[in-house]
Amino acid sequence: MITSPSTLRRSERSRRATLDAALELCTEKGYGRVTVEAIAARAGVSKKTIYRWWPSKGAVLLEAFTEALVGATPFGDTGDIAADLRTHINGAVRLMSTAPYGPAYAGILSEMHHDDDLATAVRDQLVGPRVELAVARLRAAQEQGQIPAAADLPLAVEMLYGPVYYRHVLRKPAQDEETVASLVDHVLRSLGAGAVGPPAPRDGIS
């Protein structure tokens, strides 16, 4: 007997179709010309369905961008904080330099200045959680002795992300891997980390 898909599966398909449609339209038309009506038509869902899950097109694109960013920028722990930060920042730079994600996020950052609800969502759903994870990774390095105990970790996160956002918002050329490596080394030195790299072997064991 053939059974019909569950409501949960239908909802997930609709959600994924909506996110994909929003990203496609952002690439084709630009953020400013994307509408909820167009997203609904492309995704094959009703406007009512979209508004049941998201309050605006900005919220749709924010969810799509956040999912992509989380996948592209893991907070790995290889034991080498400099290498892990380079991997992380390079992932963010690549994503923000690639359509549709870069243009979509630029549109979100612009619109949030006129949409308080979207601004709150950006802070709560994207920026806040990512900052917490970044601080946690730096704290782990601190506990391993790679970063001094007195280092201001939240400030370090702003120093790492600041140049990435600066270039993205002003549409300047994105950092290459060499520039990212220089940024990471500069931030770690400013924390008093000295020579960056993995912690020294303990008890003569390599």
Short mmCIF file of N, CA and C in Angstrom, two decimals, residues 63-151:
data_model
loop_
_atom_site.label_atom_id
_atom_site.label_comp_id
_atom_site.label_asym_id
_atom_site.label_seq_id
_atom_site.Cartn_x
_atom_site.Cartn_y
_atom_site.Cartn_z
N GLU A 63 17.33 33.06 6.94
CA GLU A 63 17.41 31.64 7.27
C GLU A 63 18.26 30.89 6.25
N ALA A 64 18.09 31.22 4.98
CA ALA A 64 18.87 30.55 3.93
C ALA A 64 20.35 30.86 4.09
N PHE A 65 20.67 32.12 4.36
CA PHE A 65 22.07 32.51 4.51
C PHE A 65 22.67 31.88 5.76
N THR A 66 21.93 31.88 6.85
CA THR A 66 22.43 31.33 8.10
C THR A 66 22.76 29.85 7.95
N GLU A 67 21.89 29.09 7.30
CA GLU A 67 22.15 27.67 7.09
C GLU A 67 23.44 27.47 6.30
N ALA A 68 23.62 28.28 5.26
CA ALA A 68 24.82 28.15 4.43
C ALA A 68 26.07 28.54 5.21
N LEU A 69 25.98 29.60 6.01
CA LEU A 69 27.14 30.06 6.76
C LEU A 69 27.57 29.04 7.80
N VAL A 70 26.61 28.45 8.49
CA VAL A 70 26.93 27.44 9.49
C VAL A 70 27.67 26.27 8.85
N GLY A 71 27.22 25.87 7.66
CA GLY A 71 27.88 24.76 6.99
C GLY A 71 29.26 25.10 6.46
N ALA A 72 29.47 26.37 6.10
CA ALA A 72 30.73 26.77 5.48
C ALA A 72 31.79 27.20 6.48
N THR A 73 31.40 27.45 7.73
CA THR A 73 32.35 28.01 8.70
C THR A 73 32.34 27.22 10.01
N PRO A 74 32.80 26.00 10.00
CA PRO A 74 32.84 25.23 11.24
C PRO A 74 33.87 25.80 12.21
N PHE A 75 33.63 25.58 13.48
CA PHE A 75 34.59 25.96 14.51
C PHE A 75 35.36 24.72 14.92
N GLY A 76 36.29 24.31 14.06
CA GLY A 76 37.06 23.11 14.34
C GLY A 76 38.07 23.33 15.45
N ASP A 77 38.52 22.24 16.02
CA ASP A 77 39.56 22.32 17.07
C ASP A 77 40.61 21.27 16.76
N THR A 78 41.63 21.69 16.02
CA THR A 78 42.74 20.80 15.70
C THR A 78 43.86 20.89 16.73
N GLY A 79 43.68 21.79 17.69
CA GLY A 79 44.74 22.06 18.65
C GLY A 79 45.61 23.23 18.24
N ASP A 80 45.37 23.79 17.05
CA ASP A 80 46.14 24.93 16.54
C ASP A 80 45.15 26.06 16.29
N ILE A 81 45.09 27.03 17.20
CA ILE A 81 44.08 28.07 17.11
C ILE A 81 44.27 28.93 15.86
N ALA A 82 45.51 29.20 15.48
CA ALA A 82 45.74 30.02 14.29
C ALA A 82 45.21 29.32 13.04
N ALA A 83 45.52 28.05 12.89
CA ALA A 83 45.06 27.30 11.72
C ALA A 83 43.54 27.21 11.71
N ASP A 84 42.94 26.99 12.86
CA ASP A 84 41.48 26.86 12.92
C ASP A 84 40.79 28.18 12.59
N LEU A 85 41.35 29.29 13.06
CA LEU A 85 40.76 30.58 12.74
C LEU A 85 40.92 30.91 11.26
N ARG A 86 42.05 30.56 10.68
CA ARG A 86 42.22 30.79 9.24
C ARG A 86 41.19 30.01 8.44
N THR A 87 40.98 28.74 8.81
CA THR A 87 39.98 27.93 8.11
C THR A 87 38.60 28.54 8.24
N HIS A 88 38.27 28.99 9.44
CA HIS A 88 36.96 29.56 9.71
C HIS A 88 36.73 30.85 8.93
N ILE A 89 37.67 31.77 9.02
CA ILE A 89 37.51 33.06 8.35
C ILE A 89 37.51 32.89 6.83
N ASN A 90 38.37 32.03 6.32
CA ASN A 90 38.39 31.80 4.87
C ASN A 90 37.05 31.25 4.40
N GLY A 91 36.41 30.39 5.19
CA GLY A 91 35.10 29.88 4.82
C GLY A 91 34.06 30.98 4.74
N ALA A 92 34.10 31.91 5.70
CA ALA A 92 33.17 33.03 5.69
C ALA A 92 33.41 33.94 4.49
N VAL A 93 34.68 34.21 4.20
CA VAL A 93 35.02 35.08 3.07
C VAL A 93 34.55 34.46 1.76
N ARG A 94 34.79 33.16 1.59
CA ARG A 94 34.37 32.50 0.35
C ARG A 94 32.85 32.56 0.18
N LEU A 95 32.11 32.30 1.24
CA LEU A 95 30.65 32.31 1.14
C LEU A 95 30.14 33.71 0.80
N MET A 96 30.67 34.72 1.48
CA MET A 96 30.20 36.08 1.28
C MET A 96 30.66 36.66 -0.05
N SER A 97 31.58 35.97 -0.72
CA SER A 97 32.06 36.41 -2.03
C SER A 97 31.34 35.68 -3.17
N THR A 98 30.39 34.81 -2.82
CA THR A 98 29.75 33.95 -3.80
C THR A 98 28.26 34.25 -3.89
N ALA A 99 27.77 34.40 -5.11
CA ALA A 99 26.32 34.51 -5.31
C ALA A 99 25.69 33.14 -5.10
N PRO A 100 24.49 33.10 -4.50
CA PRO A 100 23.65 34.24 -4.13
C PRO A 100 23.88 34.73 -2.70
N TYR A 101 24.79 34.08 -1.96
CA TYR A 101 24.88 34.35 -0.52
C TYR A 101 25.40 35.75 -0.20
N GLY A 102 26.44 36.18 -0.91
CA GLY A 102 26.96 37.51 -0.64
C GLY A 102 25.95 38.61 -0.91
N PRO A 103 25.36 38.64 -2.12
CA PRO A 103 24.34 39.65 -2.38
C PRO A 103 23.14 39.57 -1.44
N ALA A 104 22.74 38.36 -1.09
CA ALA A 104 21.60 38.21 -0.18
C ALA A 104 21.92 38.82 1.17
N TYR A 105 23.11 38.55 1.69
CA TYR A 105 23.45 39.08 3.01
C TYR A 105 23.64 40.59 2.97
N ALA A 106 24.19 41.11 1.88
CA ALA A 106 24.31 42.56 1.76
C ALA A 106 22.93 43.20 1.80
N GLY A 107 21.95 42.58 1.13
CA GLY A 107 20.59 43.10 1.16
C GLY A 107 19.98 43.05 2.54
N ILE A 108 20.23 41.95 3.24
CA ILE A 108 19.72 41.82 4.61
C ILE A 108 20.31 42.90 5.51
N LEU A 109 21.63 43.11 5.41
CA LEU A 109 22.29 44.11 6.26
C LEU A 109 21.76 45.51 5.98
N SER A 110 21.42 45.77 4.72
CA SER A 110 20.86 47.07 4.38
C SER A 110 19.44 47.22 4.91
N GLU A 111 18.64 46.18 4.71
CA GLU A 111 17.23 46.28 5.09
C GLU A 111 17.03 46.31 6.61
N MET A 112 17.94 45.70 7.36
CA MET A 112 17.75 45.66 8.80
C MET A 112 17.81 47.04 9.44
N HIS A 113 18.36 48.03 8.73
CA HIS A 113 18.37 49.39 9.25
C HIS A 113 17.00 50.04 9.19
N HIS A 114 16.09 49.43 8.44
CA HIS A 114 14.72 49.96 8.31
C HIS A 114 13.68 48.97 8.85
N ASP A 115 14.15 47.84 9.35
CA ASP A 115 13.24 46.79 9.82
C ASP A 115 13.76 46.29 11.16
N ASP A 116 13.15 46.77 12.24
CA ASP A 116 13.63 46.41 13.58
C ASP A 116 13.50 44.92 13.85
N ASP A 117 12.45 44.31 13.35
CA ASP A 117 12.27 42.88 13.58
C ASP A 117 13.36 42.07 12.89
N LEU A 118 13.72 42.48 11.68
CA LEU A 118 14.79 41.79 10.97
C LEU A 118 16.12 42.00 11.67
N ALA A 119 16.35 43.22 12.16
CA ALA A 119 17.60 43.49 12.89
C ALA A 119 17.71 42.60 14.12
N THR A 120 16.60 42.44 14.83
CA THR A 120 16.60 41.56 16.00
C THR A 120 16.87 40.12 15.60
N ALA A 121 16.26 39.70 14.50
CA ALA A 121 16.47 38.32 14.02
C ALA A 121 17.92 38.09 13.62
N VAL A 122 18.55 39.06 12.97
CA VAL A 122 19.95 38.93 12.59
C VAL A 122 20.82 38.74 13.83
N ARG A 123 20.56 39.54 14.84
CA ARG A 123 21.34 39.42 16.09
C ARG A 123 21.08 38.10 16.79
N ASP A 124 19.80 37.71 16.86
CA ASP A 124 19.45 36.52 17.66
C ASP A 124 19.73 35.21 16.94
N GLN A 125 19.52 35.17 15.64
CA GLN A 125 19.63 33.91 14.90
C GLN A 125 21.00 33.70 14.27
N LEU A 126 21.70 34.79 13.98
CA LEU A 126 22.97 34.66 13.25
C LEU A 126 24.15 35.17 14.06
N VAL A 127 24.18 36.46 14.33
CA VAL A 127 25.37 37.07 14.93
C VAL A 127 25.63 36.54 16.33
N GLY A 128 24.61 36.57 17.18
CA GLY A 128 24.79 36.14 18.56
C GLY A 128 25.32 34.72 18.68
N PRO A 129 24.66 33.73 18.07
CA PRO A 129 25.14 32.35 18.17
C PRO A 129 26.54 32.15 17.60
N ARG A 130 26.87 32.83 16.49
CA ARG A 130 28.20 32.66 15.90
C ARG A 130 29.27 33.28 16.79
N VAL A 131 28.96 34.41 17.39
CA VAL A 131 29.93 35.04 18.31
C VAL A 131 30.17 34.13 19.51
N GLU A 132 29.09 33.55 20.04
CA GLU A 132 29.25 32.65 21.19
C GLU A 132 30.16 31.47 20.85
N LEU A 133 29.99 30.89 19.66
CA LEU A 133 30.82 29.77 19.26
C LEU A 133 32.27 30.20 19.04
N ALA A 134 32.46 31.39 18.47
CA ALA A 134 33.81 31.89 18.27
C ALA A 134 34.52 32.12 19.60
N VAL A 135 33.80 32.72 20.55
CA VAL A 135 34.38 32.94 21.88
C VAL A 135 34.71 31.61 22.54
N ALA A 136 33.84 30.63 22.38
CA ALA A 136 34.08 29.31 22.97
C ALA A 136 35.34 28.68 22.40
N ARG A 137 35.55 28.84 21.07
CA ARG A 137 36.76 28.27 20.47
C ARG A 137 38.01 28.99 20.99
N LEU A 138 37.95 30.30 21.12
CA LEU A 138 39.07 31.04 21.68
C LEU A 138 39.32 30.68 23.14
N ARG A 139 38.24 30.44 23.87
CA ARG A 139 38.39 30.06 25.28
C ARG A 139 39.08 28.71 25.40
N ALA A 140 38.75 27.80 24.50
CA ALA A 140 39.42 26.50 24.51
C ALA A 140 40.92 26.67 24.28
N ALA A 141 41.28 27.57 23.34
CA ALA A 141 42.70 27.85 23.10
C ALA A 141 43.34 28.49 24.32
N GLN A 142 42.57 29.31 24.99
CA GLN A 142 43.05 29.95 26.22
C GLN A 142 43.36 28.89 27.28
N GLU A 143 42.48 27.92 27.41
CA GLU A 143 42.67 26.85 28.39
C GLU A 143 43.85 25.95 28.03
N GLN A 144 44.19 25.92 26.73
CA GLN A 144 45.34 25.14 26.28
C GLN A 144 46.65 25.92 26.38
N GLY A 145 46.56 27.17 26.83
CA GLY A 145 47.75 27.99 26.98
C GLY A 145 48.19 28.70 25.73
N GLN A 146 47.37 28.71 24.67
CA GLN A 146 47.75 29.39 23.43
C GLN A 146 47.41 30.87 23.45
N ILE A 147 46.50 31.27 24.33
CA ILE A 147 46.08 32.65 24.46
C ILE A 147 46.16 33.02 25.94
N PRO A 148 46.71 34.20 26.29
CA PRO A 148 46.82 34.59 27.70
C PRO A 148 45.46 34.64 28.40
N ALA A 149 45.47 34.37 29.69
CA ALA A 149 44.23 34.32 30.47
C ALA A 149 43.51 35.66 30.51
N ALA A 150 44.25 36.76 30.40
CA ALA A 150 43.63 38.08 30.52
C ALA A 150 43.09 38.60 29.19
N ALA A 151 43.21 37.85 28.13
CA ALA A 151 42.79 38.32 26.80
C ALA A 151 41.29 38.59 26.76
#
